[in-house]
XYZ file of C-alpha atoms in Angstrom:
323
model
C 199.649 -199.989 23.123
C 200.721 -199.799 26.489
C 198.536 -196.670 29.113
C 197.830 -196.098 32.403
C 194.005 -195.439 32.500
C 190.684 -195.316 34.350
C 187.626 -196.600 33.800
C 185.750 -194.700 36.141
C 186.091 -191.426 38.520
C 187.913 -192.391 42.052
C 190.572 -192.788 43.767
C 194.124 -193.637 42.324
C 193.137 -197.294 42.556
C 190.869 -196.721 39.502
C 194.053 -196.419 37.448
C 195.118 -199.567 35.803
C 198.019 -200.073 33.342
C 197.507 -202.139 30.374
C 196.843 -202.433 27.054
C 194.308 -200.023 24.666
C 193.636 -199.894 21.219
C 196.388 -197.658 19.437
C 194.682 -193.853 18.817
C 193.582 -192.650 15.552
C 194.327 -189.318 14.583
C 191.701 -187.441 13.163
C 191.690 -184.149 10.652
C 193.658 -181.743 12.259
C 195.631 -184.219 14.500
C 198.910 -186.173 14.557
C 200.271 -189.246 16.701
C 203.104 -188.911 18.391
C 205.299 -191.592 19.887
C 205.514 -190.268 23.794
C 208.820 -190.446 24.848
C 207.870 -189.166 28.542
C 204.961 -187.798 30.861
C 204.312 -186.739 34.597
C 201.862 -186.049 36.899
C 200.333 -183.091 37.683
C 198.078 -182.374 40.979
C 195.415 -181.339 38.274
C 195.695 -184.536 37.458
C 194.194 -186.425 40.372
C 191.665 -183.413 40.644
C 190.274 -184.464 37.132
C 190.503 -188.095 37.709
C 189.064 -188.117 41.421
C 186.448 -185.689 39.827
C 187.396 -182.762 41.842
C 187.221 -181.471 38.343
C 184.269 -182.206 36.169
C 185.515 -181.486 32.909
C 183.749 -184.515 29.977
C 185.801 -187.552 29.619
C 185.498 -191.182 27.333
C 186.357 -193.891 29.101
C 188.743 -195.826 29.237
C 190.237 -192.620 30.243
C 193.750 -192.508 29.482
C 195.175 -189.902 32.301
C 197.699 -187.423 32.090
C 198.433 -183.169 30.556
C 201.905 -183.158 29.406
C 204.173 -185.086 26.998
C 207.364 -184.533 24.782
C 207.613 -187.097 22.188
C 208.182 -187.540 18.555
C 205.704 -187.240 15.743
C 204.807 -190.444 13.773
C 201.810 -189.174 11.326
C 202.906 -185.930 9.792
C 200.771 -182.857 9.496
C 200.777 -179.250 9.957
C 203.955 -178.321 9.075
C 205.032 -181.250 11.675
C 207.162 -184.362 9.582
C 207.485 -187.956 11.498
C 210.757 -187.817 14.032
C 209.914 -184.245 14.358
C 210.232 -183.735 18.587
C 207.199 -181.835 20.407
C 205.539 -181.370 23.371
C 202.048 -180.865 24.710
C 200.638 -179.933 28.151
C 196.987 -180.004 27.494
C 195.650 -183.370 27.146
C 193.506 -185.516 29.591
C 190.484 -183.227 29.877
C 188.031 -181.312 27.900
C 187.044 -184.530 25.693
C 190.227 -185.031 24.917
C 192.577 -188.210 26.171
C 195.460 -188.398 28.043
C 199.776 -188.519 27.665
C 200.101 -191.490 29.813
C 200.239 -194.125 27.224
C 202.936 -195.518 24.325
C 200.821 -193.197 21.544
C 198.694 -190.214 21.721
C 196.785 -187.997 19.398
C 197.435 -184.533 19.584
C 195.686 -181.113 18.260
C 197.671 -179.428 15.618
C 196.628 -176.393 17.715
C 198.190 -177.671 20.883
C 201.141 -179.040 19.814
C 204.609 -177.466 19.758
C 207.838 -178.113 18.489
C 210.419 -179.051 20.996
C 213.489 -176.577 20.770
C 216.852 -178.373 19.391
C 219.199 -179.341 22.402
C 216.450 -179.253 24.738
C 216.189 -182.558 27.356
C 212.919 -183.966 26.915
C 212.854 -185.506 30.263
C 213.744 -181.282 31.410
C 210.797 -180.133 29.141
C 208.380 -182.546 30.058
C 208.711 -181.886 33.895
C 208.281 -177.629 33.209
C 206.375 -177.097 30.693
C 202.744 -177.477 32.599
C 204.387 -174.911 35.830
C 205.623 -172.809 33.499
C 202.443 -172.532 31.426
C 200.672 -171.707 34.412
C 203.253 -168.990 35.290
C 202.795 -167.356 32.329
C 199.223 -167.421 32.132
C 198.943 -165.862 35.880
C 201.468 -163.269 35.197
C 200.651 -161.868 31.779
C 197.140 -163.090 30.606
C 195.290 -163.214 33.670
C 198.063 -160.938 36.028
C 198.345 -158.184 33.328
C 201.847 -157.555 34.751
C 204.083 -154.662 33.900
C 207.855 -154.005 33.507
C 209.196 -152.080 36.631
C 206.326 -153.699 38.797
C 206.554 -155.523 41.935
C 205.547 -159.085 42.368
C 204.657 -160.975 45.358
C 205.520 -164.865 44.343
C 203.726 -166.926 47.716
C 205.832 -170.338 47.256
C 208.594 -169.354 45.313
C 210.630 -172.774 45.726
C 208.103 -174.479 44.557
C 207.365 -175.537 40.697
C 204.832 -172.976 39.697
C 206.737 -170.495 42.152
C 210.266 -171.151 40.483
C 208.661 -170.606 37.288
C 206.932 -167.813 38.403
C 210.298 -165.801 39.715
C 212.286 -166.478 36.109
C 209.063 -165.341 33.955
C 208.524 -162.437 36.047
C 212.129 -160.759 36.389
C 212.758 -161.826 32.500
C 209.893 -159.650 32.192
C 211.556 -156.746 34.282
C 209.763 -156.515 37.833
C 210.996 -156.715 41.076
C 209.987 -159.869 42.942
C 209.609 -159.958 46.498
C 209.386 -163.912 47.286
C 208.322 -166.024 50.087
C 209.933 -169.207 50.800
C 210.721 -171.446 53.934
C 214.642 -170.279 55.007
C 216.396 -173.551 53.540
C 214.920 -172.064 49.923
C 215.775 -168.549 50.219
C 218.720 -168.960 48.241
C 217.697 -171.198 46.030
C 214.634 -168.251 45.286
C 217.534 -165.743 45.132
C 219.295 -167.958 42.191
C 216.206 -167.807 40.450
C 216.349 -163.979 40.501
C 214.043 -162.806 43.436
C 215.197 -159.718 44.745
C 213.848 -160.445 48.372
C 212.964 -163.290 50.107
C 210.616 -163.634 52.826
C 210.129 -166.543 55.480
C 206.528 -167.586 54.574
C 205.862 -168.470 58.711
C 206.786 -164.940 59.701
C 204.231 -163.725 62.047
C 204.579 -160.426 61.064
C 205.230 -161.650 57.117
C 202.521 -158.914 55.823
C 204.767 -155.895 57.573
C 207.594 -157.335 56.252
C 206.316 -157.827 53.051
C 204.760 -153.881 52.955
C 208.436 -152.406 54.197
C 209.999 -153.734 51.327
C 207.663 -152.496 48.932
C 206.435 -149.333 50.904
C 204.508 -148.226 47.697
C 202.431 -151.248 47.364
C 202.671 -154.269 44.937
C 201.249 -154.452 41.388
C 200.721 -158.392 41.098
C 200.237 -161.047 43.923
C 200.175 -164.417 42.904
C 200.444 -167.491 45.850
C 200.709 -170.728 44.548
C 200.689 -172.681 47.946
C 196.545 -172.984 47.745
C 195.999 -170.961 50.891
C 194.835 -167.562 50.466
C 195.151 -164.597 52.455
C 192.911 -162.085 50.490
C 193.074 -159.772 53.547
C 196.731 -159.306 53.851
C 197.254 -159.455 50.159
C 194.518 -156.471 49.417
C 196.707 -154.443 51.776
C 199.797 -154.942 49.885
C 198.517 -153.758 47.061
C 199.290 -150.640 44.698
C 196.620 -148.605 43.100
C 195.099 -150.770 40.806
C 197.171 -154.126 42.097
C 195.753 -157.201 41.035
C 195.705 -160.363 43.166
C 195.350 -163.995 40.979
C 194.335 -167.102 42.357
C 195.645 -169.871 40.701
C 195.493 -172.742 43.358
C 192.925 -173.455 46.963
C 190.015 -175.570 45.048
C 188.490 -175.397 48.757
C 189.653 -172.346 49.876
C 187.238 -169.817 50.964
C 189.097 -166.561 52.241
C 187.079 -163.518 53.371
C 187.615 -160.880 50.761
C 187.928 -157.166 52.549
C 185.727 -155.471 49.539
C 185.971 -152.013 51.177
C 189.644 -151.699 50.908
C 189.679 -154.046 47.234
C 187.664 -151.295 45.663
C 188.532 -148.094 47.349
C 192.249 -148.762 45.429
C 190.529 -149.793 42.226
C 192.254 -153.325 42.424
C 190.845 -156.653 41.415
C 190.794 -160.315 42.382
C 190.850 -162.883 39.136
C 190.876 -166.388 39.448
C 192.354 -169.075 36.608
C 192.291 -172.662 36.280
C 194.592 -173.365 33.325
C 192.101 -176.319 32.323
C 190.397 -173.413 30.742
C 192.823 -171.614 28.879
C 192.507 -171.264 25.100
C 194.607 -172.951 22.689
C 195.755 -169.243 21.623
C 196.700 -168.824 25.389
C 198.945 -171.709 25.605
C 200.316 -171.430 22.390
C 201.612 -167.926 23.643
C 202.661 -169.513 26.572
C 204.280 -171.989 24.632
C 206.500 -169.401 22.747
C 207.464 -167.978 25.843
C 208.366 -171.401 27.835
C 210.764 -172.682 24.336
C 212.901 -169.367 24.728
C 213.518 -170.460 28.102
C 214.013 -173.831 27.518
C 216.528 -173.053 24.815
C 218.213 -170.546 27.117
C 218.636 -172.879 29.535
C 216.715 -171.096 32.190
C 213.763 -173.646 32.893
C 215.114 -176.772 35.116
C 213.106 -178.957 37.546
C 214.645 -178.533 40.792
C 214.117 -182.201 41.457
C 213.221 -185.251 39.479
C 212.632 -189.035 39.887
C 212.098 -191.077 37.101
C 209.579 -194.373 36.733
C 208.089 -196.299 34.526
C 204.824 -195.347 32.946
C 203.368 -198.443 35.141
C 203.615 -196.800 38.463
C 201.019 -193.718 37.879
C 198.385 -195.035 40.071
C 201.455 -195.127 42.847
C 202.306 -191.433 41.957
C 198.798 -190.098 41.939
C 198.438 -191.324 45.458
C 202.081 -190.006 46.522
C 200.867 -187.010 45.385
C 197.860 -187.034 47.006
C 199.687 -187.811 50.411
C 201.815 -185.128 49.811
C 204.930 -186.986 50.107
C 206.587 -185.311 46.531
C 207.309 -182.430 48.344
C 207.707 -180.524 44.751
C 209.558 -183.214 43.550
C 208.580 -183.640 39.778
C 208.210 -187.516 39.087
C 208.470 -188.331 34.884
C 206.984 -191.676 33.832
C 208.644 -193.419 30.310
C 206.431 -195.631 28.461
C 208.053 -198.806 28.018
C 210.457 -199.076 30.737
């Protein structure tokens, strides 16, 4: 079969496109034919090695893929479509090929209707949404939310989980995405380069915020301690190499907390939640991609380093095998 792989740590260069041995399924696993994949940033962390998590090389890279089954098992029969958005780490190989095995536990049936080029480029933000928000966030209905980076994928995803769920969320977002935040249901929206963004942030929720969650990687623990409610809670979800100060006078004194996720280490229980959560979207209709580019499975090594340029600009690219 056709992948794009590594065959050592490094830069994007290390990923070659070729052909590997066809994979195996084991007990407890099924093949699926991969009908499309993209590229996460978590991606080039794990294959630069930003991310030590254990690999076999070759190293076929990539999370997510929607595809159709071709060994059945588990209740899953061959044509059946599914998706998964946990591959490529933890031992276990990548989406970016013509094949891949899959866990029974971390596989999940696509939702009838659904685009599977639509799924494919949501379903790792919107995991990560719902983990911040419910598992790791703990949030409420009737709470306010601060979303940092609303427009963005994990931010979008963030806004529709969050007011399905019944809070209020107050977003920030550069002004040419305000609107596009207020489509996805934010009450407020905030320009993100305000000087004074924290007082304009604590006027419009005078009695503090429950849940702050910033996806842009740059975190201001200070200003987001004093935004929060009794017992807020602040989660970290992006800034590898960040290294805020943390006011721990103020963080305590309103029994709040500070928790930190990487979704590399969520269980399969967790996503499988998640999972059940990001179908009744998809089948409502209210997960899209705000932008998409589509390329074949070949051009990952070009993708990982447009990513790593920062050139996608949010932009989720989707690679097909065999185009």
């Amino acid at each position: 079969m056709r992948a794009a792989y590594a065959e050592q740590l490094g830069p994007p260069d290390v990923i070659h496109y070729g052909e590997l041995a066809a994979p195996v399924p084991g007990p407890g696993e099924v093949l699926v034919d991969v009908r499309a994949t993209t590229v996460n940033p978590v991606d080039t962390f794990v294959r630069s090695g930003v991310f030590r998590t254990p690999l076999e090389f070759p190293f076929v890279v990539g999370r997510d893929l929607v595809g159709t089954v071709a060994t059945p098992g588990g209740g899953f029969s061959v044509g059946d479509a599914v998706w998964c958005n946990s591959l490529g780490h933890g031992g276990r190989q990548g989406a970016a090929a013509e094949q891949a095995v899959v866990s029974l536990d971390r596989l999940y049936p696509l939702p009838p209707g659904v685009d599977p080029e639509v799924a494919v480029a949501v379903v790792h933000p919107a995991a990560t949404a719902y983990l911040a928000l419910f598992t790791h966030g703990g949030l409420q209905s009737g709470e306010t939310v601060v979303v940092g980076g609303a427009a963005g994928n994990v931010g979008a995803a963030l806004v529709v989980l969050a007011v399905r769920a019944g809070a209020r969320v107050i977003a920030t977002a550069s002004p040419r995405d305000h609107d596009h935040c207020r489509d996805l249901g934010a009450a407020e929206v905030v320009d993100y380069r305000d000087p004074d963004l924290t007082g304009q942030l604590s006027r419009l929720a005078p009695d503090g915020v429950g849940l702050h969650v910033d996806t842009s990687g740059h975190n201001d623990l200070a200003s987001a301690v004093a935004l929060l409610a009794h017992r807020g809670r602040i989660v970290l979800l992006a800034g590898a190499k960040d290294e805020p100060v943390l006011p721990v006078g103020p963080l305590y004194m309103k029994d709040a907390s500070v928790r930190g996720f990487a979704i590399s280490h969520a269980t399969p229980a967790e996503l499988a939640s998640a999972a059940g959560a990001i179908n009744d979207l998809l089948s409502a209709g209210l997960l899209r991609p705000r932008s998409t580019e589509v390329l074949p499975l070949s051009a990952a090594a070009e993708v990982h380093r447009r990513m790593e340029r920062g050139e996608l600009h949010g932009r989720r690219v989707i690679l097909r095998p065999g185009a």
